[in-house]
Short mmCIF file of C-alpha atoms in Angstrom, two decimals:
data_model
loop_
_atom_site.label_atom_id
_atom_site.label_comp_id
_atom_site.label_asym_id
_atom_site.label_seq_id
_atom_site.Cartn_x
_atom_site.Cartn_y
_atom_site.Cartn_z
CA UNK X 1 0.00 0.00 0.00
CA UNK X 2 2.72 2.40 0.92
CA UNK X 3 4.50 1.75 -2.38
CA UNK X 4 1.30 2.39 -4.29
CA UNK X 5 0.72 5.66 -2.49
CA UNK X 6 4.24 6.75 -3.36
CA UNK X 7 3.69 5.82 -7.00
CA UNK X 8 0.42 7.75 -7.11
CA UNK X 9 2.13 10.74 -5.50
CA UNK X 10 4.94 10.56 -8.03
CA UNK X 11 2.51 10.43 -10.93
CA UNK X 12 0.55 13.39 -9.53
CA UNK X 13 3.73 15.44 -9.15
CA UNK X 14 4.89 14.52 -12.64
CA UNK X 15 1.48 15.39 -14.03
CA UNK X 16 1.52 18.81 -12.32
CA UNK X 17 5.03 19.48 -13.56
CA UNK X 18 3.98 18.51 -17.05
CA UNK X 19 0.99 20.88 -16.89
CA UNK X 20 3.28 23.73 -15.85
CA UNK X 21 5.62 22.92 -18.72
CA UNK X 22 2.64 22.96 -21.08
CA UNK X 23 1.64 26.38 -19.80
CA UNK X 24 5.19 27.68 -20.26
CA UNK X 25 5.29 26.28 -23.79
CA UNK X 26 1.93 27.96 -24.55
CA UNK X 27 3.32 31.28 -23.31
CA UNK X 28 6.40 30.93 -25.49
CA UNK X 29 4.21 30.05 -28.48
CA UNK X 30 1.98 33.05 -27.85
CA UNK X 31 4.98 35.38 -27.54
CA UNK X 32 6.72 34.09 -30.66
CA UNK X 33 3.49 34.09 -32.68
CA UNK X 34 2.95 37.73 -31.72
CA UNK X 35 6.48 38.62 -32.78
CA UNK X 36 6.00 36.91 -36.12
CA UNK X 37 2.69 38.68 -36.74
CA UNK X 38 3.90 42.16 -35.73
CA UNK X 39 7.57 41.88 -36.61
CA UNK X 40 8.38 43.38 -33.21
CA UNK X 41 10.28 41.94 -30.29
CA UNK X 42 9.42 44.93 -28.13
CA UNK X 43 6.01 46.56 -28.52
CA UNK X 44 5.23 47.50 -24.91
CA UNK X 45 7.26 48.32 -21.77
CA UNK X 46 6.78 44.87 -20.25
CA UNK X 47 8.51 43.21 -23.21
CA UNK X 48 11.85 44.84 -22.38
CA UNK X 49 11.64 48.08 -20.34
CA UNK X 50 15.19 49.22 -21.11
CA UNK X 51 14.98 48.75 -24.88
CA UNK X 52 11.40 50.04 -25.02
CA UNK X 53 12.27 53.41 -23.48
CA UNK X 54 15.55 53.70 -25.37
CA UNK X 55 13.63 53.14 -28.60
CA UNK X 56 10.97 55.64 -27.53
CA UNK X 57 13.63 58.30 -26.98
CA UNK X 58 14.97 57.67 -30.49
CA UNK X 59 11.46 57.77 -31.97
CA UNK X 60 10.80 61.10 -30.26
CA UNK X 61 14.03 62.44 -31.73
CA UNK X 62 13.03 61.22 -35.20
CA UNK X 63 9.71 63.03 -34.76
CA UNK X 64 11.53 66.24 -33.80
CA UNK X 65 13.70 65.94 -36.89
CA UNK X 66 10.57 65.43 -38.99
CA UNK X 67 9.23 68.74 -37.69
CA UNK X 68 12.57 70.39 -38.42
CA UNK X 69 12.52 68.99 -41.95
CA UNK X 70 9.03 70.41 -42.46
CA UNK X 71 10.27 73.84 -41.40
CA UNK X 72 13.23 73.53 -43.79
CA UNK X 73 10.91 72.64 -46.66
CA UNK X 74 8.78 75.69 -45.95
CA UNK X 75 11.91 77.80 -45.86
CA UNK X 76 12.99 76.35 -49.20
CA UNK X 77 9.56 77.11 -50.64
CA UNK X 78 9.97 80.74 -49.63
CA UNK X 79 13.41 80.94 -51.23
CA UNK X 80 12.21 79.27 -54.43
CA UNK X 81 9.25 81.64 -54.71
CA UNK X 82 11.66 84.54 -54.24
CA UNK X 83 14.07 83.27 -56.90
CA UNK X 84 11.17 82.82 -59.32
CA UNK X 85 9.97 86.35 -58.58
CA UNK X 86 13.42 87.80 -59.03
CA UNK X 87 13.86 85.96 -62.32
CA UNK X 88 10.69 87.59 -63.62
CA UNK X 89 11.77 90.98 -62.29
CA UNK X 90 14.98 90.58 -64.30
CA UNK X 91 12.95 89.85 -67.43
CA UNK X 92 10.88 92.97 -66.85
CA UNK X 93 14.13 94.88 -66.40
CA UNK X 94 15.32 93.73 -69.79
CA UNK X 95 11.99 94.87 -71.26
CA UNK X 96 12.49 98.29 -69.69
CA UNK X 97 15.96 98.48 -71.20
CA UNK X 98 14.55 97.57 -74.60
CA UNK X 99 11.89 100.27 -74.35
CA UNK X 100 14.48 102.87 -73.40
CA UNK X 101 16.76 101.83 -76.26
CA UNK X 102 13.80 102.09 -78.66
CA UNK X 103 13.26 105.65 -77.40
CA UNK X 104 16.78 106.52 -78.56
CA UNK X 105 15.78 105.92 -82.16
CA UNK X 106 12.33 107.51 -81.90
CA UNK X 107 11.76 110.16 -84.55
CA UNK X 108 9.38 112.41 -82.64
CA UNK X 109 8.59 113.65 -79.17
CA UNK X 110 5.24 111.87 -79.39
CA UNK X 111 6.93 108.51 -79.98
CA UNK X 112 9.27 109.10 -77.07
CA UNK X 113 6.32 110.02 -74.84
CA UNK X 114 4.47 106.85 -75.88
CA UNK X 115 7.56 104.79 -75.04
CA UNK X 116 7.85 106.64 -71.75
CA UNK X 117 4.28 105.58 -70.90
CA UNK X 118 5.08 101.98 -71.87
CA UNK X 119 8.14 102.13 -69.62
CA UNK X 120 5.96 103.15 -66.68
CA UNK X 121 3.44 100.38 -67.37
CA UNK X 122 6.15 97.73 -67.21
CA UNK X 123 7.69 99.40 -64.16
CA UNK X 124 4.34 99.16 -62.39
CA UNK X 125 4.15 95.46 -63.28
CA UNK X 126 7.37 94.91 -61.37
CA UNK X 127 5.76 96.23 -58.20
CA UNK X 128 2.69 94.03 -58.78
CA UNK X 129 4.82 90.97 -59.45
CA UNK X 130 6.92 91.41 -56.35
CA UNK X 131 3.76 91.68 -54.30
CA UNK X 132 2.63 88.34 -55.74
CA UNK X 133 5.89 86.51 -54.95
CA UNK X 134 4.48 85.27 -51.65
CA UNK X 135 4.77 81.80 -50.14
CA UNK X 136 2.44 80.93 -47.24
CA UNK X 137 1.95 84.58 -46.43
CA UNK X 138 5.66 85.43 -46.44
CA UNK X 139 7.30 87.62 -49.06
CA UNK X 140 11.08 87.65 -48.90
CA UNK X 141 11.70 90.09 -51.73
CA UNK X 142 9.05 92.78 -51.24
CA UNK X 143 10.99 94.58 -48.54
CA UNK X 144 14.50 93.62 -49.65
CA UNK X 145 14.53 94.30 -53.39
CA UNK X 146 11.98 96.75 -54.74
CA UNK X 147 13.11 99.60 -52.54
CA UNK X 148 16.69 99.06 -53.78
CA UNK X 149 15.91 98.91 -57.50
CA UNK X 150 15.62 102.69 -57.87
CA UNK X 151 13.93 102.50 -61.25
CA UNK X 152 12.37 105.92 -61.62
CA UNK X 153 9.15 107.07 -63.24
CA UNK X 154 9.91 107.77 -66.90
CA UNK X 155 7.90 111.00 -66.92
CA UNK X 156 8.82 112.34 -63.51
CA UNK X 157 12.42 111.15 -63.26
CA UNK X 158 13.57 110.78 -66.88
CA UNK X 159 11.73 113.77 -68.39
CA UNK X 160 9.52 111.63 -70.62
CA UNK X 161 12.63 110.52 -72.58
CA UNK X 162 12.88 114.02 -73.96
CA UNK X 163 16.66 113.86 -74.52
CA UNK X 164 19.27 111.16 -75.07
CA UNK X 165 20.73 112.07 -71.71
CA UNK X 166 17.37 111.34 -70.04
CA UNK X 167 17.20 107.99 -71.83
CA UNK X 168 20.77 107.08 -70.86
CA UNK X 169 19.95 107.87 -67.24
CA UNK X 170 16.95 105.53 -67.42
CA UNK X 171 19.02 102.76 -69.00
CA UNK X 172 21.71 103.12 -66.35
CA UNK X 173 19.07 102.87 -63.60
CA UNK X 174 17.58 99.76 -65.19
CA UNK X 175 20.98 98.08 -65.60
CA UNK X 176 21.81 98.85 -61.99
CA UNK X 177 18.49 97.33 -60.91
CA UNK X 178 19.12 94.17 -62.97
CA UNK X 179 22.55 93.82 -61.37
CA UNK X 180 20.95 94.17 -57.95
CA UNK X 181 18.38 91.49 -58.82
CA UNK X 182 21.08 89.10 -60.00
CA UNK X 183 23.07 89.65 -56.85
CA UNK X 184 20.02 88.94 -54.71
CA UNK X 185 19.32 85.80 -56.77
CA UNK X 186 22.84 84.59 -56.01
CA UNK X 187 22.28 85.16 -52.30
CA UNK X 188 19.08 83.10 -52.37
CA UNK X 189 20.80 80.38 -54.41
CA UNK X 190 23.35 80.06 -51.60
CA UNK X 191 20.56 79.99 -49.01
CA UNK X 192 18.77 77.23 -50.94
CA UNK X 193 21.97 75.19 -51.19
CA UNK X 194 22.55 75.52 -47.44
CA UNK X 195 18.96 74.56 -46.74
CA UNK X 196 19.31 71.49 -48.98
CA UNK X 197 22.43 70.40 -47.12
CA UNK X 198 20.59 70.77 -43.82
CA UNK X 199 17.65 68.76 -45.16
CA UNK X 200 19.94 65.97 -46.37
CA UNK X 201 21.64 65.90 -42.98
CA UNK X 202 18.25 65.71 -41.28
CA UNK X 203 17.24 62.81 -43.53
CA UNK X 204 20.49 60.94 -42.91
CA UNK X 205 20.30 61.43 -39.15
CA UNK X 206 16.65 60.35 -39.10
CA UNK X 207 17.57 57.18 -40.99
CA UNK X 208 20.37 56.42 -38.53
CA UNK X 209 18.06 56.94 -35.56
CA UNK X 210 15.33 54.81 -37.16
CA UNK X 211 17.87 52.06 -37.75
CA UNK X 212 18.68 52.23 -34.05
CA UNK X 213 14.99 51.88 -33.21
CA UNK X 214 14.69 48.86 -35.51
CA UNK X 215 17.63 47.14 -33.86
CA UNK X 216 16.12 47.70 -30.43
CA UNK X 217 12.55 46.57 -31.10
CA UNK X 218 12.42 44.44 -34.25
CA UNK X 219 12.12 40.70 -33.92
CA UNK X 220 14.51 38.13 -35.41
CA UNK X 221 11.88 36.41 -37.55
CA UNK X 222 14.03 33.40 -38.39
CA UNK X 223 14.85 32.76 -34.74
CA UNK X 224 11.26 33.30 -33.64
CA UNK X 225 9.91 30.96 -36.34
CA UNK X 226 12.34 28.23 -35.26
CA UNK X 227 11.46 28.73 -31.59
CA UNK X 228 7.74 28.59 -32.37
CA UNK X 229 8.15 25.36 -34.30
CA UNK X 230 10.16 23.82 -31.46
CA UNK X 231 7.50 24.95 -28.97
CA UNK X 232 4.77 23.32 -31.06
CA UNK X 233 6.71 20.03 -31.08
CA UNK X 234 7.26 20.26 -27.34
CA UNK X 235 3.58 21.01 -26.86
CA UNK X 236 2.58 17.89 -28.80
CA UNK X 237 4.99 15.76 -26.78
CA UNK X 238 3.79 17.28 -23.53
CA UNK X 239 0.18 16.55 -24.45
CA UNK X 240 1.01 12.91 -25.17
CA UNK X 241 2.95 12.71 -21.90
CA UNK X 242 -0.04 14.07 -19.98
CA UNK X 243 -2.26 11.41 -21.53
CA UNK X 244 0.17 8.69 -20.51
CA UNK X 245 0.49 10.03 -16.95
CA UNK X 246 -3.26 10.38 -16.63
CA UNK X 247 -3.77 6.81 -17.79
CA UNK X 248 -1.11 5.53 -15.40
CA UNK X 249 -2.61 7.40 -12.46
CA UNK X 250 -6.07 6.06 -13.33
CA UNK X 251 -4.76 2.50 -13.46
CA UNK X 252 -3.04 2.81 -10.10
CA UNK X 253 -6.08 4.32 -8.45
CA UNK X 254 -8.18 1.44 -9.83
CA UNK X 255 -5.99 -1.03 -7.94
CA UNK X 256 -7.09 0.38 -4.58
#
């Protein structure tokens, strides 16, 4: 009797141990299945507190860089709108020069006056254009360029192209304005190049940080797949073992 009791006790202990092993295997299977479905080893603090919060810090930094990149892109948009505006201002300047040169060969005062009026019409278009060179409510050239162009009114400042001297003065003013525009274009070209370098740096740094996040939280899918397969085999063996233990315990109890 005493031997039988010991055997029953042994079987009960083995059965309990086997159940615990089955539960552990089920937990491993659940964990590895989740990793395979999400691709993540760490998706919540409990998975690995240290790596979770290290990854979170990197993700926050990536987000900050994303905001900085957005600001850089807006800045670039402003520069590009300004360069486009300045390019058109230069074209208007060349038109003004052409009108003034035409006035040199005009045969009458009436022709020169008509050309003077045309000059003023184009000059006014420059002011309108500069006012339109706005990006998201910001105009970088309105206050920095127009006031420096110093293209006068053909009637008030160049005497309606009455003399060759008046016309030469107008041409000189226009050429000076075109030079100023080109200089400003060069300044913005440098600003755009600097902004592009900063954006590329931001992209590269973001990629490095994201790679760090991936290394901290991504699962090793090959390893997890192998572990899951092994757990499934162990689970099948454990189930068969439980059946055998249960049958043995039932047989022993029947002998009482």
